[in-house]
mmCIF file of C-alpha atoms in Angstrom:
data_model
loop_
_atom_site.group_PDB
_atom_site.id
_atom_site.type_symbol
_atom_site.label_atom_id
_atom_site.label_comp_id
_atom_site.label_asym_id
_atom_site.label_seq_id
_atom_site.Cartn_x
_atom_site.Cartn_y
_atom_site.Cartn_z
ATOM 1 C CA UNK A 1 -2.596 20.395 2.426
ATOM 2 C CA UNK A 2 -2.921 19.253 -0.968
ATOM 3 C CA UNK A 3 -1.791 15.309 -0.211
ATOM 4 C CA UNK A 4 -0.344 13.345 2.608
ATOM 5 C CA UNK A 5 2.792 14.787 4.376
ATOM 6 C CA UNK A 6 5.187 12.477 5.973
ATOM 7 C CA UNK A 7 8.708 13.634 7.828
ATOM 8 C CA UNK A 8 11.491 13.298 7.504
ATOM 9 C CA UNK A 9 11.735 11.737 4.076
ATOM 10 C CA UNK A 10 14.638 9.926 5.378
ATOM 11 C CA UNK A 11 16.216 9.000 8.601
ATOM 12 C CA UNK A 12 19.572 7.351 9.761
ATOM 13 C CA UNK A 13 19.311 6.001 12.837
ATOM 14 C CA UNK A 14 22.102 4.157 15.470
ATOM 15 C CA UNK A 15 20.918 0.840 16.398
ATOM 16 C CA UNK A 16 19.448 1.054 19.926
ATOM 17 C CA UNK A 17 18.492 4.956 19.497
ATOM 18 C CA UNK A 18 14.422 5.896 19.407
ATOM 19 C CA UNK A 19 13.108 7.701 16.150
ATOM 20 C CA UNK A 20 9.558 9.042 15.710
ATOM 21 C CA UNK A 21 7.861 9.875 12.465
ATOM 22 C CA UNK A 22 5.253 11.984 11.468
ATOM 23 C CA UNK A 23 2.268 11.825 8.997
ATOM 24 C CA UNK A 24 0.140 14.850 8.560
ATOM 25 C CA UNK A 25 -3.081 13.767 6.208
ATOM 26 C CA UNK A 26 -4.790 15.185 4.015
ATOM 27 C CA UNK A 27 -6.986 18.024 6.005
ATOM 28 C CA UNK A 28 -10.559 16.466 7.090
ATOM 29 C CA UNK A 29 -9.719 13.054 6.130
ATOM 30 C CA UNK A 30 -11.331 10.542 9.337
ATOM 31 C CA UNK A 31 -8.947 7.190 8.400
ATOM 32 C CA UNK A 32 -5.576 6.974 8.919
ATOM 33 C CA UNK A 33 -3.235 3.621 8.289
ATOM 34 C CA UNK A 34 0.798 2.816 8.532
ATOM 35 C CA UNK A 35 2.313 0.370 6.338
ATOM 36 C CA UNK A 36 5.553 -0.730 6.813
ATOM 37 C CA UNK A 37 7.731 -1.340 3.229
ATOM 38 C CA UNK A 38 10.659 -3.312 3.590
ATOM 39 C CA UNK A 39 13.031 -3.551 0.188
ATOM 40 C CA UNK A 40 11.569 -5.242 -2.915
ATOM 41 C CA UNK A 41 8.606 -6.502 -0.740
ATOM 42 C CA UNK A 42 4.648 -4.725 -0.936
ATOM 43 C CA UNK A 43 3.270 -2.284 2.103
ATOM 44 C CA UNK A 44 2.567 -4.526 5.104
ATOM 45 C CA UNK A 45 -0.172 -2.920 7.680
ATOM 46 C CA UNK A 46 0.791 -1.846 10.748
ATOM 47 C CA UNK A 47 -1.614 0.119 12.248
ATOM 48 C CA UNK A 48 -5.571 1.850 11.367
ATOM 49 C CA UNK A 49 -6.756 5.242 13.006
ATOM 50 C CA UNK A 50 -10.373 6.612 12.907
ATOM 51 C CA UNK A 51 -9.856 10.344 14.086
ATOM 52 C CA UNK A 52 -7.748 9.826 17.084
ATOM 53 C CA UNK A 53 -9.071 5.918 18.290
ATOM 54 C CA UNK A 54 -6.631 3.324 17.271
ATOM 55 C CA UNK A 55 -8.706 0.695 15.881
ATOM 56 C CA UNK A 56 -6.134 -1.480 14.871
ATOM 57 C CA UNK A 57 -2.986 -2.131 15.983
ATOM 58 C CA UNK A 58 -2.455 -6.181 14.742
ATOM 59 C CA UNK A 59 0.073 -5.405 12.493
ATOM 60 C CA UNK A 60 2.783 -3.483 14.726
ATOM 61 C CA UNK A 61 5.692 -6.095 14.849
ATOM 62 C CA UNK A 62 6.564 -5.893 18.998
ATOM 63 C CA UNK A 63 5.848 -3.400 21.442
ATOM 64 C CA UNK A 64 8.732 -1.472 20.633
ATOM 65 C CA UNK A 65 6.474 0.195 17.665
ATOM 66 C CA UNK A 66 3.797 2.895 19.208
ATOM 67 C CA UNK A 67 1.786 5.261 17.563
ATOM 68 C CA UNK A 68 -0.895 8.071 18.216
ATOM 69 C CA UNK A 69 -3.098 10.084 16.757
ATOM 70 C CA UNK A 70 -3.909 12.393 19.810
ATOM 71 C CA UNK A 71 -6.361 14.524 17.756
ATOM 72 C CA UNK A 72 -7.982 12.945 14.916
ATOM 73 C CA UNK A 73 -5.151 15.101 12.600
ATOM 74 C CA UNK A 74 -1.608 14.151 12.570
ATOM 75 C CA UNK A 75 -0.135 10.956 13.345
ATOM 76 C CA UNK A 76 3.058 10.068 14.683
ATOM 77 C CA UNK A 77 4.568 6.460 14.432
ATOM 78 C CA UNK A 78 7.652 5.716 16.969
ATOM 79 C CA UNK A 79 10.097 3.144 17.493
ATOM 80 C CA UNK A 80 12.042 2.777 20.331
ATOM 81 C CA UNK A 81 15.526 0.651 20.698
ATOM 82 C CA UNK A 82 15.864 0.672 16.719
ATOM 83 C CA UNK A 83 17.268 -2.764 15.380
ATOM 84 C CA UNK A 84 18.499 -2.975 12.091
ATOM 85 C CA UNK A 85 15.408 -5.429 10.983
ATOM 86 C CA UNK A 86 13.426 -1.790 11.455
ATOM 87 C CA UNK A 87 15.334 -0.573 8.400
ATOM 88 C CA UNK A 88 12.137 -0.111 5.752
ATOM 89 C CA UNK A 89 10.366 2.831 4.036
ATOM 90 C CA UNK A 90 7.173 3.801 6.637
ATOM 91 C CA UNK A 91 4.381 4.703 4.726
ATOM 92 C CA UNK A 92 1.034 6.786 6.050
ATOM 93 C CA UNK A 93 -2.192 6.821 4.035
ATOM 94 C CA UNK A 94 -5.356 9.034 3.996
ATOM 95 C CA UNK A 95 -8.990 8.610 3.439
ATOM 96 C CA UNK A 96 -12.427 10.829 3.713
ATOM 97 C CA UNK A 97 -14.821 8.237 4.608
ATOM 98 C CA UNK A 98 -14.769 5.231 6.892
ATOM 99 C CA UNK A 99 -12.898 2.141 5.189
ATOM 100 C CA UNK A 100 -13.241 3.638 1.720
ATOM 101 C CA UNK A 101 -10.779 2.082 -0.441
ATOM 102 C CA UNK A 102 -9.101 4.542 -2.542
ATOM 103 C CA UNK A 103 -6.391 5.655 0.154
ATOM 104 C CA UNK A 104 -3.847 8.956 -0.703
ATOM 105 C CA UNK A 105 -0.517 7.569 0.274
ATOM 106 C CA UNK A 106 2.506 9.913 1.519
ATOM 107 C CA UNK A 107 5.778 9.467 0.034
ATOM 108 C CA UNK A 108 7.056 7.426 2.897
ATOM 109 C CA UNK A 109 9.839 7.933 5.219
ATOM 110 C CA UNK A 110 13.243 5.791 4.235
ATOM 111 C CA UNK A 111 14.435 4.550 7.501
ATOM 112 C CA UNK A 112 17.547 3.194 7.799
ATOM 113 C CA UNK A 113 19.216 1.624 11.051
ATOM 114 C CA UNK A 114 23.458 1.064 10.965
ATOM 115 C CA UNK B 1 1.669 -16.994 4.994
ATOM 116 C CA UNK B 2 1.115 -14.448 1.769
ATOM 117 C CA UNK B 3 -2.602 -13.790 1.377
ATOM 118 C CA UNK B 4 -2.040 -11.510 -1.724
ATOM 119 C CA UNK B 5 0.732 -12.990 -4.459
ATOM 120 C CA UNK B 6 2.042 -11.589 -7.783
ATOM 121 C CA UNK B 7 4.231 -14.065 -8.936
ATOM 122 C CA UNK B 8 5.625 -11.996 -12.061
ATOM 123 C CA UNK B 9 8.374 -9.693 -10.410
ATOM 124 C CA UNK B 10 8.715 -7.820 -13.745
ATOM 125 C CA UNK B 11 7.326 -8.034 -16.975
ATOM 126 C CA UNK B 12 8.358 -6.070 -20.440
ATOM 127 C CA UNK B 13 5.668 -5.122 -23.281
ATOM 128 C CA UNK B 14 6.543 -3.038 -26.165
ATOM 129 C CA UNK B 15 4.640 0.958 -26.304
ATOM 130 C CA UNK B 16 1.311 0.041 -28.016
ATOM 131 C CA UNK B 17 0.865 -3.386 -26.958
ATOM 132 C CA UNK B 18 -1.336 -4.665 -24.111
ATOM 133 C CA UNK B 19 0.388 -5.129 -21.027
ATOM 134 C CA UNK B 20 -1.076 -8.052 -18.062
ATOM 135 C CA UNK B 21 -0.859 -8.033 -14.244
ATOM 136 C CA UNK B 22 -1.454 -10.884 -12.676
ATOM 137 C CA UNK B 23 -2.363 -11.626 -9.336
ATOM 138 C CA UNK B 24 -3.495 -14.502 -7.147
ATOM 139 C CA UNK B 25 -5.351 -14.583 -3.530
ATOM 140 C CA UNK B 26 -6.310 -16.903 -0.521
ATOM 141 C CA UNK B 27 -8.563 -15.347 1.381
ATOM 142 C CA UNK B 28 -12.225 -14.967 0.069
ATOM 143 C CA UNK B 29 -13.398 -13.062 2.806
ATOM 144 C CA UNK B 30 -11.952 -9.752 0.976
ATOM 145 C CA UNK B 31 -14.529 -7.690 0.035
ATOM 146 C CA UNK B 32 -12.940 -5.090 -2.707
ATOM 147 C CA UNK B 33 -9.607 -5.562 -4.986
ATOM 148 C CA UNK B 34 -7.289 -2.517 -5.870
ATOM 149 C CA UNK B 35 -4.073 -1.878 -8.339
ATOM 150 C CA UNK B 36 -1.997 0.784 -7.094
ATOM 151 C CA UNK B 37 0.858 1.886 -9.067
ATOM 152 C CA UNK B 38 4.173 3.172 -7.477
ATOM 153 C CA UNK B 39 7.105 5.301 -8.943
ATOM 154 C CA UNK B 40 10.684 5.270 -6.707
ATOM 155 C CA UNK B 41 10.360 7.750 -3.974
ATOM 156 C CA UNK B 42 6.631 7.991 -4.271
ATOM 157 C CA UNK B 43 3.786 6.834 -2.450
ATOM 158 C CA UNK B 44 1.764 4.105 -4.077
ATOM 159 C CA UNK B 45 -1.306 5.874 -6.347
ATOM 160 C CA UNK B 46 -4.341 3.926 -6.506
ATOM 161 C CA UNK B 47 -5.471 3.433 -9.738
ATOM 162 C CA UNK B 48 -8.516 1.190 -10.049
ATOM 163 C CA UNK B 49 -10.473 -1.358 -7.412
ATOM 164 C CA UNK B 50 -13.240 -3.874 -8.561
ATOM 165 C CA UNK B 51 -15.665 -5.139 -5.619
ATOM 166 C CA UNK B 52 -15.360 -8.703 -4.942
ATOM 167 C CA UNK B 53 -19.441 -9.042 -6.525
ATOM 168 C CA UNK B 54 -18.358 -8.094 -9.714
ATOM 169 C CA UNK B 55 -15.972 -9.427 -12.283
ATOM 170 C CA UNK B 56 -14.923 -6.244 -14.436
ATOM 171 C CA UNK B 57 -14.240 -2.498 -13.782
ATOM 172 C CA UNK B 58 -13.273 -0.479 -16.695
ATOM 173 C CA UNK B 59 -11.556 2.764 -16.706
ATOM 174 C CA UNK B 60 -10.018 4.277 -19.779
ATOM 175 C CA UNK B 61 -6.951 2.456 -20.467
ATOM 176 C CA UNK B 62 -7.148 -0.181 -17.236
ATOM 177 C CA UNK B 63 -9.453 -2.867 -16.989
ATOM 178 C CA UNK B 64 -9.462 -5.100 -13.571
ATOM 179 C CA UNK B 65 -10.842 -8.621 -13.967
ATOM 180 C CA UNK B 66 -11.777 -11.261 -11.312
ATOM 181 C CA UNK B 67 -11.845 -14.120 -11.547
ATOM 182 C CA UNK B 68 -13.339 -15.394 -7.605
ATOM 183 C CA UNK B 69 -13.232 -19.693 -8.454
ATOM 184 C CA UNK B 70 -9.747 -19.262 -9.025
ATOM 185 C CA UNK B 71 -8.994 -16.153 -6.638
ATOM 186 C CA UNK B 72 -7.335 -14.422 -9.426
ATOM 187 C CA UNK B 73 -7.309 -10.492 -10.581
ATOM 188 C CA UNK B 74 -5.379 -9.242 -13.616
ATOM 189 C CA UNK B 75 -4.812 -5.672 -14.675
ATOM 190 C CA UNK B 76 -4.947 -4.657 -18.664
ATOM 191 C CA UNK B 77 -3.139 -2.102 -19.717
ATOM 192 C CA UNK B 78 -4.131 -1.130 -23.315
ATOM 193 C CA UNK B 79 -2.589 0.224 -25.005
ATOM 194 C CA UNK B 80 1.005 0.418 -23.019
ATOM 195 C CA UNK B 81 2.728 3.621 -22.473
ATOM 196 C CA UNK B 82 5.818 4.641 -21.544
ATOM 197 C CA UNK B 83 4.647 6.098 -18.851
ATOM 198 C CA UNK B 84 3.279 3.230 -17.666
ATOM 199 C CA UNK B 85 6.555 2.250 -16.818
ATOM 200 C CA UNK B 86 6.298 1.524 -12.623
ATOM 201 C CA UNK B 87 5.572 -1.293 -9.837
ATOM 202 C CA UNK B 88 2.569 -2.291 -9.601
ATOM 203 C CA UNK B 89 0.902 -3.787 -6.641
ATOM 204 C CA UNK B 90 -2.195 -6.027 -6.441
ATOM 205 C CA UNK B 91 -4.326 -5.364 -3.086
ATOM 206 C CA UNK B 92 -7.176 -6.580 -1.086
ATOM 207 C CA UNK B 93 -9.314 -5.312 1.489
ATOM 208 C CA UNK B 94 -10.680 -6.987 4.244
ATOM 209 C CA UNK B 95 -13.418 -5.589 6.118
ATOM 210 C CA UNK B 96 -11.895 -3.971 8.924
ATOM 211 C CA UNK B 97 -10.471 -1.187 6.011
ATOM 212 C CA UNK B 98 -6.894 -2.184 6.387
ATOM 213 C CA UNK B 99 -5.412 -3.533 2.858
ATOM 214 C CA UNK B 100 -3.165 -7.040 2.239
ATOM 215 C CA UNK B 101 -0.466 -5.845 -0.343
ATOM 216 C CA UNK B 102 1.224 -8.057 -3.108
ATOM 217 C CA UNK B 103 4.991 -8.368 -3.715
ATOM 218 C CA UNK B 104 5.139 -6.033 -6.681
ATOM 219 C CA UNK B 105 5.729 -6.201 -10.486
ATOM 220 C CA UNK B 106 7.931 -4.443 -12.345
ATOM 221 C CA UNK B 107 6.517 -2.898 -15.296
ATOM 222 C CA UNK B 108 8.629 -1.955 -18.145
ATOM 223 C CA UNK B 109 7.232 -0.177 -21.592
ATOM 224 C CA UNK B 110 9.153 -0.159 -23.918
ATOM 225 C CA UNK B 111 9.644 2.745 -26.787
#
């Protein structure tokens, strides 16, 4: 596609209940990161995909955050046992090359936890 | 521990004028700088980088300068549009590709 694809653009989740959200990049493109964006803060990393090997995953906050990239495309991000501190906008970026700087961002996913 | 600060969280400049982002650092391991620029319900939109051996990158309108003995960027806008009108974040890369985001500014151009 034409830019980076993330769904749903916004989720409502019960506190306790698992979501999982997806991030289709832009076609070709090796790098793949997650940022988490929590209200009137900037993106915080979460974690860094070249085609499907997770090269970083420092930034995921416990080990209730998970996500894979099973074939170098799209990416999902999931969350199990959703606590309301999850609540944030999840944003996925793009890029061709290896650790080239000028990443596409999706429009992020809104996720809410009540 | 914030790596990345913008201490401004909004700033207003009349259309025409020239319009300054500020933005201080920690680390001087990074090894580039970027501005991205981000309306509501968008992604973030990069907009210019400088690499951390320079001191200026021009590009039409924005202008990125460093400043590395005080770990300080700023980001001209000249002249100001209404369009301009957006958050803008102040970001720096550190080796491994991923990128250590700023708290935002609020940018507001005035007609």
């Amino acid at each position: 596609g034409a830019g980076v694809s993330q769904s749903p653009r916004y989720k409502v989740a019960k506190r306790g209940q698992d979501v999982a959200l997806r991030c289709d990049p832009i076609s070709g493109h090796v790098s793949l990161f997650w940022y988490q964006q929590a209200l009137g803060q900037g993106p915080e990393f979460l974690t860094y995909f070249q085609n499907e090997a997770q090269l970083d995953k420092s930034g995921l906050p416990s080990d209730r955050f998970f996500a894979e990239r099973p074939e170098g495309s799209v990416s999902t991000l999931k969350i199990q046992r959703t606590q309301q501190e999850d609540s944030a906008v999840y944003l996925c970026a793009s890029s061709a090359e290896e650790l080239n700087y000028g990443y596409t961002f999706g429009s992020g996913t809104r996720l809410t936890v009540v | 521990d914030q790596q990345v600060k913008q201490n401004s969280p909004s700033l207003s400049v009349q259309e025409g004028r020239i319009s300054i982002l500020n933005c201080d650092y920690t680390n001087s391991m990074f090894d580039y700088f970027l501005w991205y620029k981000k309306y509501p319900a968008e992604g973030p939109t990069f907009l210019i980088s400088i690499s951390s051996i320079k001191d200026k990158n021009e590009d039409g309108r924005f202008t990125v300068f460093l400043n590395k003995s005080a770990k300080h960027l700023s980001l001209h806008i000249v002249p100001s549009q209404p369009g301009d009108s957006a958050v803008y974040f102040c970001a720096a890369k550190v080796n491994t590709g991923k990128l250590i985001f700023g708290q935002g500014t609020t940018l507001q151009v005035k007609p």
